[in-house]
Amino acid sequence: MLSESLIAKLRGAESVCVLTGAGISAESGVPTFRGEDGLWKKFKPEELANFDAFISNPDLVWEWYAYRRRIIQEVKPNPGHHALVELEKRIPDFTLVTQNVDNLHRRAGSNHILELHGNIERSYCIDCRTFDSDIDVKELKGVPRCKKCGGLIRPDVVWFGEILPLAVLSEAVSAASRCDIFFSVGTSAIVYPAASLPYTALEHGAYVVQINREHTDLSLSAHETMLGKAGDILPQLVEALDKHPRGGV
Ligand code: OAD
Ligand code: ZN
């Protein structure tokens, strides 16, 4: 059930910014990073998702990404992703900021997407920076090599210790600063700078709503935390807007 204040805010909203994390893809069958199903072969994401780990054991790190890519190829966007596509159609200024690298928002049909952490379906050579999109993760054993120079191929994702794509981040900060409502969906809200976006929104006077299966640090500051699955709650936002159209009486 949506609160009366959220329904009222939604009806009046010109600008909405949504930040998503691994939780929105969980219902599609993509494992989250943290929490019960978050561990892969007992490694924490911080141990694998960094450049040093890749250099010292490229096959292991590549295998983790290949494992995730194989899952992603087999799954489909879920009602949470689809609801965000519908929300985008109904809000004049809508920005979807995602920490996910799984491409599911794009496959669902969202348009204005800011990928803060890159995209796992792209890869590039660490030596000559040539992109290689034809890697077949079903066939491959171990890290692939660049066809041009023989360098190691890495996924085009942001690793711990690396800088986020600056233009993308600054667009996200701008969207968080100007929105009327900010939704933080399915993210543990602990990996910065993404985790700072809801606070940017709060500072600029937005109504901040968290949608998560459990409480996070953000629960202390958000105006509302809706506990439950993204795939159940997000479609309710669209229903509410259709029942009480924007600007209507
Ligand atoms: P996490 O795995 O840290 O958190 C997932 C969150 O989703 C948890 O808070 C869960 O409670 C919640 N959740 C699980 N299922 C859900 C559902 N069906 N509906 C709503 N919420 C649900 O994932 P992120 O916060 O995305 O970074 O992780 C942030 C970053 O850490 C990732 O982008 C990745 C990782 O290391 C990089 O790869 C750079
Ligand atoms: Zn190369």
PDB file of N, CA and C in Angstrom, residues 149-205:
ATOM      1  N   CYS A 149      46.578  -6.971 -29.733  1.00  0.00           N
ATOM      2  CA  CYS A 149      47.895  -6.849 -29.087  1.00  0.00           C
ATOM      3  C   CYS A 149      48.195  -7.949 -28.080  1.00  0.00           C
ATOM      4  N   GLY A 150      47.249  -8.828 -27.843  1.00  0.00           N
ATOM      5  CA  GLY A 150      47.510  -9.929 -26.909  1.00  0.00           C
ATOM      6  C   GLY A 150      47.311  -9.563 -25.447  1.00  0.00           C
ATOM      7  N   GLY A 151      46.887  -8.322 -25.186  1.00  0.00           N
ATOM      8  CA  GLY A 151      46.678  -7.886 -23.792  1.00  0.00           C
ATOM      9  C   GLY A 151      45.484  -8.600 -23.152  1.00  0.00           C
ATOM     10  N   LEU A 152      45.406  -8.469 -21.834  1.00  0.00           N
ATOM     11  CA  LEU A 152      44.285  -9.086 -21.113  1.00  0.00           C
ATOM     12  C   LEU A 152      43.004  -8.298 -21.382  1.00  0.00           C
ATOM     13  N   ILE A 153      41.918  -9.024 -21.558  1.00  0.00           N
ATOM     14  CA  ILE A 153      40.617  -8.377 -21.764  1.00  0.00           C
ATOM     15  C   ILE A 153      39.872  -8.334 -20.430  1.00  0.00           C
ATOM     16  N   ARG A 154      39.384  -7.159 -20.080  1.00  0.00           N
ATOM     17  CA  ARG A 154      38.632  -7.017 -18.832  1.00  0.00           C
ATOM     18  C   ARG A 154      37.204  -6.571 -19.121  1.00  0.00           C
ATOM     19  N   PRO A 155      36.288  -6.839 -18.205  1.00  0.00           N
ATOM     20  CA  PRO A 155      34.928  -6.324 -18.395  1.00  0.00           C
ATOM     21  C   PRO A 155      34.905  -4.810 -18.212  1.00  0.00           C
ATOM     22  N   ASP A 156      34.006  -4.132 -18.925  1.00  0.00           N
ATOM     23  CA  ASP A 156      33.898  -2.673 -18.837  1.00  0.00           C
ATOM     24  C   ASP A 156      33.014  -2.304 -17.648  1.00  0.00           C
ATOM     25  N   VAL A 157      33.487  -2.671 -16.474  1.00  0.00           N
ATOM     26  CA  VAL A 157      32.770  -2.333 -15.246  1.00  0.00           C
ATOM     27  C   VAL A 157      33.733  -1.577 -14.336  1.00  0.00           C
ATOM     28  N   VAL A 158      33.139  -0.817 -13.423  1.00  0.00           N
ATOM     29  CA  VAL A 158      33.974  -0.038 -12.503  1.00  0.00           C
ATOM     30  C   VAL A 158      34.348  -0.931 -11.327  1.00  0.00           C
ATOM     31  N   TRP A 159      35.636  -1.008 -11.056  1.00  0.00           N
ATOM     32  CA  TRP A 159      36.091  -1.828  -9.941  1.00  0.00           C
ATOM     33  C   TRP A 159      36.364  -0.965  -8.725  1.00  0.00           C
ATOM     34  N   PHE A 160      36.439  -1.611  -7.568  1.00  0.00           N
ATOM     35  CA  PHE A 160      36.775  -0.884  -6.342  1.00  0.00           C
ATOM     36  C   PHE A 160      38.118  -0.190  -6.536  1.00  0.00           C
ATOM     37  N   GLY A 161      38.181   1.055  -6.115  1.00  0.00           N
ATOM     38  CA  GLY A 161      39.408   1.830  -6.277  1.00  0.00           C
ATOM     39  C   GLY A 161      39.454   2.578  -7.594  1.00  0.00           C
ATOM     40  N   GLU A 162      38.505   2.325  -8.485  1.00  0.00           N
ATOM     41  CA  GLU A 162      38.495   3.032  -9.775  1.00  0.00           C
ATOM     42  C   GLU A 162      37.471   4.173  -9.744  1.00  0.00           C
ATOM     43  N   ILE A 163      37.723   5.125 -10.619  1.00  0.00           N
ATOM     44  CA  ILE A 163      36.841   6.292 -10.673  1.00  0.00           C
ATOM     45  C   ILE A 163      35.632   5.984 -11.548  1.00  0.00           C
ATOM     46  N   LEU A 164      34.477   6.444 -11.107  1.00  0.00           N
ATOM     47  CA  LEU A 164      33.275   6.259 -11.924  1.00  0.00           C
ATOM     48  C   LEU A 164      33.361   7.152 -13.152  1.00  0.00           C
ATOM     49  N   PRO A 165      32.671   6.778 -14.238  1.00  0.00           N
ATOM     50  CA  PRO A 165      32.665   7.667 -15.416  1.00  0.00           C
ATOM     51  C   PRO A 165      32.131   9.043 -15.004  1.00  0.00           C
ATOM     52  N   LEU A 166      32.980  10.060 -15.130  1.00  0.00           N
ATOM     53  CA  LEU A 166      32.672  11.358 -14.511  1.00  0.00           C
ATOM     54  C   LEU A 166      31.434  12.040 -15.072  1.00  0.00           C
ATOM     55  N   ALA A 167      31.274  11.968 -16.400  1.00  0.00           N
ATOM     56  CA  ALA A 167      30.123  12.645 -17.002  1.00  0.00           C
ATOM     57  C   ALA A 167      28.827  11.980 -16.525  1.00  0.00           C
ATOM     58  N   VAL A 168      28.872  10.656 -16.411  1.00  0.00           N
ATOM     59  CA  VAL A 168      27.682   9.912 -15.975  1.00  0.00           C
ATOM     60  C   VAL A 168      27.366  10.269 -14.522  1.00  0.00           C
ATOM     61  N   LEU A 169      28.401  10.299 -13.697  1.00  0.00           N
ATOM     62  CA  LEU A 169      28.189  10.627 -12.284  1.00  0.00           C
ATOM     63  C   LEU A 169      27.642  12.041 -12.130  1.00  0.00           C
ATOM     64  N   SER A 170      28.184  12.969 -12.916  1.00  0.00           N
ATOM     65  CA  SER A 170      27.723  14.343 -12.714  1.00  0.00           C
ATOM     66  C   SER A 170      26.280  14.497 -13.207  1.00  0.00           C
ATOM     67  N   GLU A 171      25.908  13.758 -14.227  1.00  0.00           N
ATOM     68  CA  GLU A 171      24.483  13.782 -14.651  1.00  0.00           C
ATOM     69  C   GLU A 171      23.586  13.203 -13.558  1.00  0.00           C
ATOM     70  N   ALA A 172      24.085  12.160 -12.896  1.00  0.00           N
ATOM     71  CA  ALA A 172      23.305  11.532 -11.822  1.00  0.00           C
ATOM     72  C   ALA A 172      23.141  12.489 -10.645  1.00  0.00           C
ATOM     73  N   VAL A 173      24.216  13.199 -10.306  1.00  0.00           N
ATOM     74  CA  VAL A 173      24.145  14.157  -9.193  1.00  0.00           C
ATOM     75  C   VAL A 173      23.155  15.266  -9.545  1.00  0.00           C
ATOM     76  N   SER A 174      23.201  15.689 -10.798  1.00  0.00           N
ATOM     77  CA  SER A 174      22.287  16.743 -11.216  1.00  0.00           C
ATOM     78  C   SER A 174      20.832  16.252 -11.155  1.00  0.00           C
ATOM     79  N   ALA A 175      20.576  15.031 -11.578  1.00  0.00           N
ATOM     80  CA  ALA A 175      19.209  14.485 -11.518  1.00  0.00           C
ATOM     81  C   ALA A 175      18.749  14.356 -10.068  1.00  0.00           C
ATOM     82  N   ALA A 176      19.650  13.926  -9.178  1.00  0.00           N
ATOM     83  CA  ALA A 176      19.289  13.783  -7.760  1.00  0.00           C
ATOM     84  C   ALA A 176      19.029  15.153  -7.141  1.00  0.00           C
ATOM     85  N   SER A 177      19.719  16.178  -7.639  1.00  0.00           N
ATOM     86  CA  SER A 177      19.584  17.522  -7.072  1.00  0.00           C
ATOM     87  C   SER A 177      18.288  18.215  -7.493  1.00  0.00           C
ATOM     88  N   ARG A 178      17.765  17.851  -8.668  1.00  0.00           N
ATOM     89  CA  ARG A 178      16.593  18.604  -9.147  1.00  0.00           C
ATOM     90  C   ARG A 178      15.287  17.821  -9.009  1.00  0.00           C
ATOM     91  N   CYS A 179      15.354  16.562  -8.542  1.00  0.00           N
ATOM     92  CA  CYS A 179      14.122  15.758  -8.560  1.00  0.00           C
ATOM     93  C   CYS A 179      13.180  16.142  -7.417  1.00  0.00           C
ATOM     94  N   ASP A 180      11.883  15.873  -7.629  1.00  0.00           N
ATOM     95  CA  ASP A 180      10.883  16.056  -6.572  1.00  0.00           C
ATOM     96  C   ASP A 180      10.819  14.801  -5.701  1.00  0.00           C
ATOM     97  N   ILE A 181      10.962  13.655  -6.341  1.00  0.00           N
ATOM     98  CA  ILE A 181      10.963  12.391  -5.581  1.00  0.00           C
ATOM     99  C   ILE A 181      12.190  11.587  -6.001  1.00  0.00           C
ATOM    100  N   PHE A 182      12.843  10.999  -5.021  1.00  0.00           N
ATOM    101  CA  PHE A 182      13.996  10.133  -5.280  1.00  0.00           C
ATOM    102  C   PHE A 182      13.664   8.758  -4.712  1.00  0.00           C
ATOM    103  N   PHE A 183      13.820   7.728  -5.544  1.00  0.00           N
ATOM    104  CA  PHE A 183      13.599   6.357  -5.078  1.00  0.00           C
ATOM    105  C   PHE A 183      14.938   5.619  -5.045  1.00  0.00           C
ATOM    106  N   SER A 184      15.218   4.971  -3.937  1.00  0.00           N
ATOM    107  CA  SER A 184      16.388   4.100  -3.837  1.00  0.00           C
ATOM    108  C   SER A 184      15.857   2.674  -3.787  1.00  0.00           C
ATOM    109  N   VAL A 185      16.157   1.896  -4.828  1.00  0.00           N
ATOM    110  CA  VAL A 185      15.477   0.606  -4.989  1.00  0.00           C
ATOM    111  C   VAL A 185      16.475  -0.552  -5.000  1.00  0.00           C
ATOM    112  N   GLY A 186      16.323  -1.480  -4.062  1.00  0.00           N
ATOM    113  CA  GLY A 186      17.110  -2.713  -4.103  1.00  0.00           C
ATOM    114  C   GLY A 186      18.605  -2.500  -4.037  1.00  0.00           C
ATOM    115  N   THR A 187      19.019  -1.553  -3.222  1.00  0.00           N
ATOM    116  CA  THR A 187      20.462  -1.371  -3.035  1.00  0.00           C
ATOM    117  C   THR A 187      20.773  -1.300  -1.549  1.00  0.00           C
ATOM    118  N   SER A 188      21.899  -1.907  -1.176  1.00  0.00           N
ATOM    119  CA  SER A 188      22.284  -1.894   0.235  1.00  0.00           C
ATOM    120  C   SER A 188      22.753  -0.493   0.638  1.00  0.00           C
ATOM    121  N   ALA A 189      22.909   0.381  -0.366  1.00  0.00           N
ATOM    122  CA  ALA A 189      23.215   1.801  -0.125  1.00  0.00           C
ATOM    123  C   ALA A 189      24.492   1.989   0.692  1.00  0.00           C
ATOM    124  N   ILE A 190      25.510   1.172   0.383  1.00  0.00           N
ATOM    125  CA  ILE A 190      26.767   1.328   1.122  1.00  0.00           C
ATOM    126  C   ILE A 190      27.958   1.596   0.218  1.00  0.00           C
ATOM    127  N   VAL A 191      27.790   1.447  -1.110  1.00  0.00           N
ATOM    128  CA  VAL A 191      28.943   1.655  -1.991  1.00  0.00           C
ATOM    129  C   VAL A 191      28.880   3.079  -2.558  1.00  0.00           C
ATOM    130  N   TYR A 192      29.890   3.859  -2.201  1.00  0.00           N
ATOM    131  CA  TYR A 192      29.946   5.266  -2.628  1.00  0.00           C
ATOM    132  C   TYR A 192      30.676   5.391  -3.953  1.00  0.00           C
ATOM    133  N   PRO A 193      30.425   6.407  -4.755  1.00  0.00           N
ATOM    134  CA  PRO A 193      29.540   7.553  -4.485  1.00  0.00           C
ATOM    135  C   PRO A 193      28.050   7.322  -4.758  1.00  0.00           C
ATOM    136  N   ALA A 194      27.670   6.184  -5.326  1.00  0.00           N
ATOM    137  CA  ALA A 194      26.241   5.971  -5.606  1.00  0.00           C
ATOM    138  C   ALA A 194      25.403   6.178  -4.340  1.00  0.00           C
ATOM    139  N   ALA A 195      25.919   5.685  -3.210  1.00  0.00           N
ATOM    140  CA  ALA A 195      25.155   5.736  -1.968  1.00  0.00           C
ATOM    141  C   ALA A 195      24.929   7.162  -1.470  1.00  0.00           C
ATOM    142  N   SER A 196      25.666   8.127  -2.029  1.00  0.00           N
ATOM    143  CA  SER A 196      25.464   9.505  -1.573  1.00  0.00           C
ATOM    144  C   SER A 196      24.303  10.182  -2.298  1.00  0.00           C
ATOM    145  N   LEU A 197      23.837   9.590  -3.410  1.00  0.00           N
ATOM    146  CA  LEU A 197      22.803  10.259  -4.215  1.00  0.00           C
ATOM    147  C   LEU A 197      21.510  10.531  -3.438  1.00  0.00           C
ATOM    148  N   PRO A 198      20.999   9.562  -2.637  1.00  0.00           N
ATOM    149  CA  PRO A 198      19.778   9.898  -1.879  1.00  0.00           C
ATOM    150  C   PRO A 198      19.978  11.070  -0.926  1.00  0.00           C
ATOM    151  N   TYR A 199      21.201  11.219  -0.402  1.00  0.00           N
ATOM    152  CA  TYR A 199      21.459  12.326   0.525  1.00  0.00           C
ATOM    153  C   TYR A 199      21.536  13.650  -0.243  1.00  0.00           C
ATOM    154  N   THR A 200      22.067  13.606  -1.453  1.00  0.00           N
ATOM    155  CA  THR A 200      22.053  14.795  -2.310  1.00  0.00           C
ATOM    156  C   THR A 200      20.604  15.217  -2.545  1.00  0.00           C
ATOM    157  N   ALA A 201      19.762  14.229  -2.845  1.00  0.00           N
ATOM    158  CA  ALA A 201      18.341  14.524  -3.092  1.00  0.00           C
ATOM    159  C   ALA A 201      17.702  15.128  -1.843  1.00  0.00           C
ATOM    160  N   LEU A 202      18.007  14.549  -0.691  1.00  0.00           N
ATOM    161  CA  LEU A 202      17.440  15.071   0.569  1.00  0.00           C
ATOM    162  C   LEU A 202      17.851  16.521   0.797  1.00  0.00           C
ATOM    163  N   GLU A 203      19.135  16.776   0.580  1.00  0.00           N
ATOM    164  CA  GLU A 203      19.636  18.144   0.788  1.00  0.00           C
ATOM    165  C   GLU A 203      18.917  19.150  -0.086  1.00  0.00           C
ATOM    166  N   HIS A 204      18.497  18.700  -1.270  1.00  0.00           N
ATOM    167  CA  HIS A 204      17.829  19.619  -2.195  1.00  0.00           C
ATOM    168  C   HIS A 204      16.316  19.583  -2.049  1.00  0.00           C
ATOM    169  N   GLY A 205      15.842  18.944  -1.006  1.00  0.00           N
ATOM    170  CA  GLY A 205      14.415  19.025  -0.700  1.00  0.00           C
ATOM    171  C   GLY A 205      13.535  17.956  -1.335  1.00  0.00           C
TER     172      GLY A 205
END
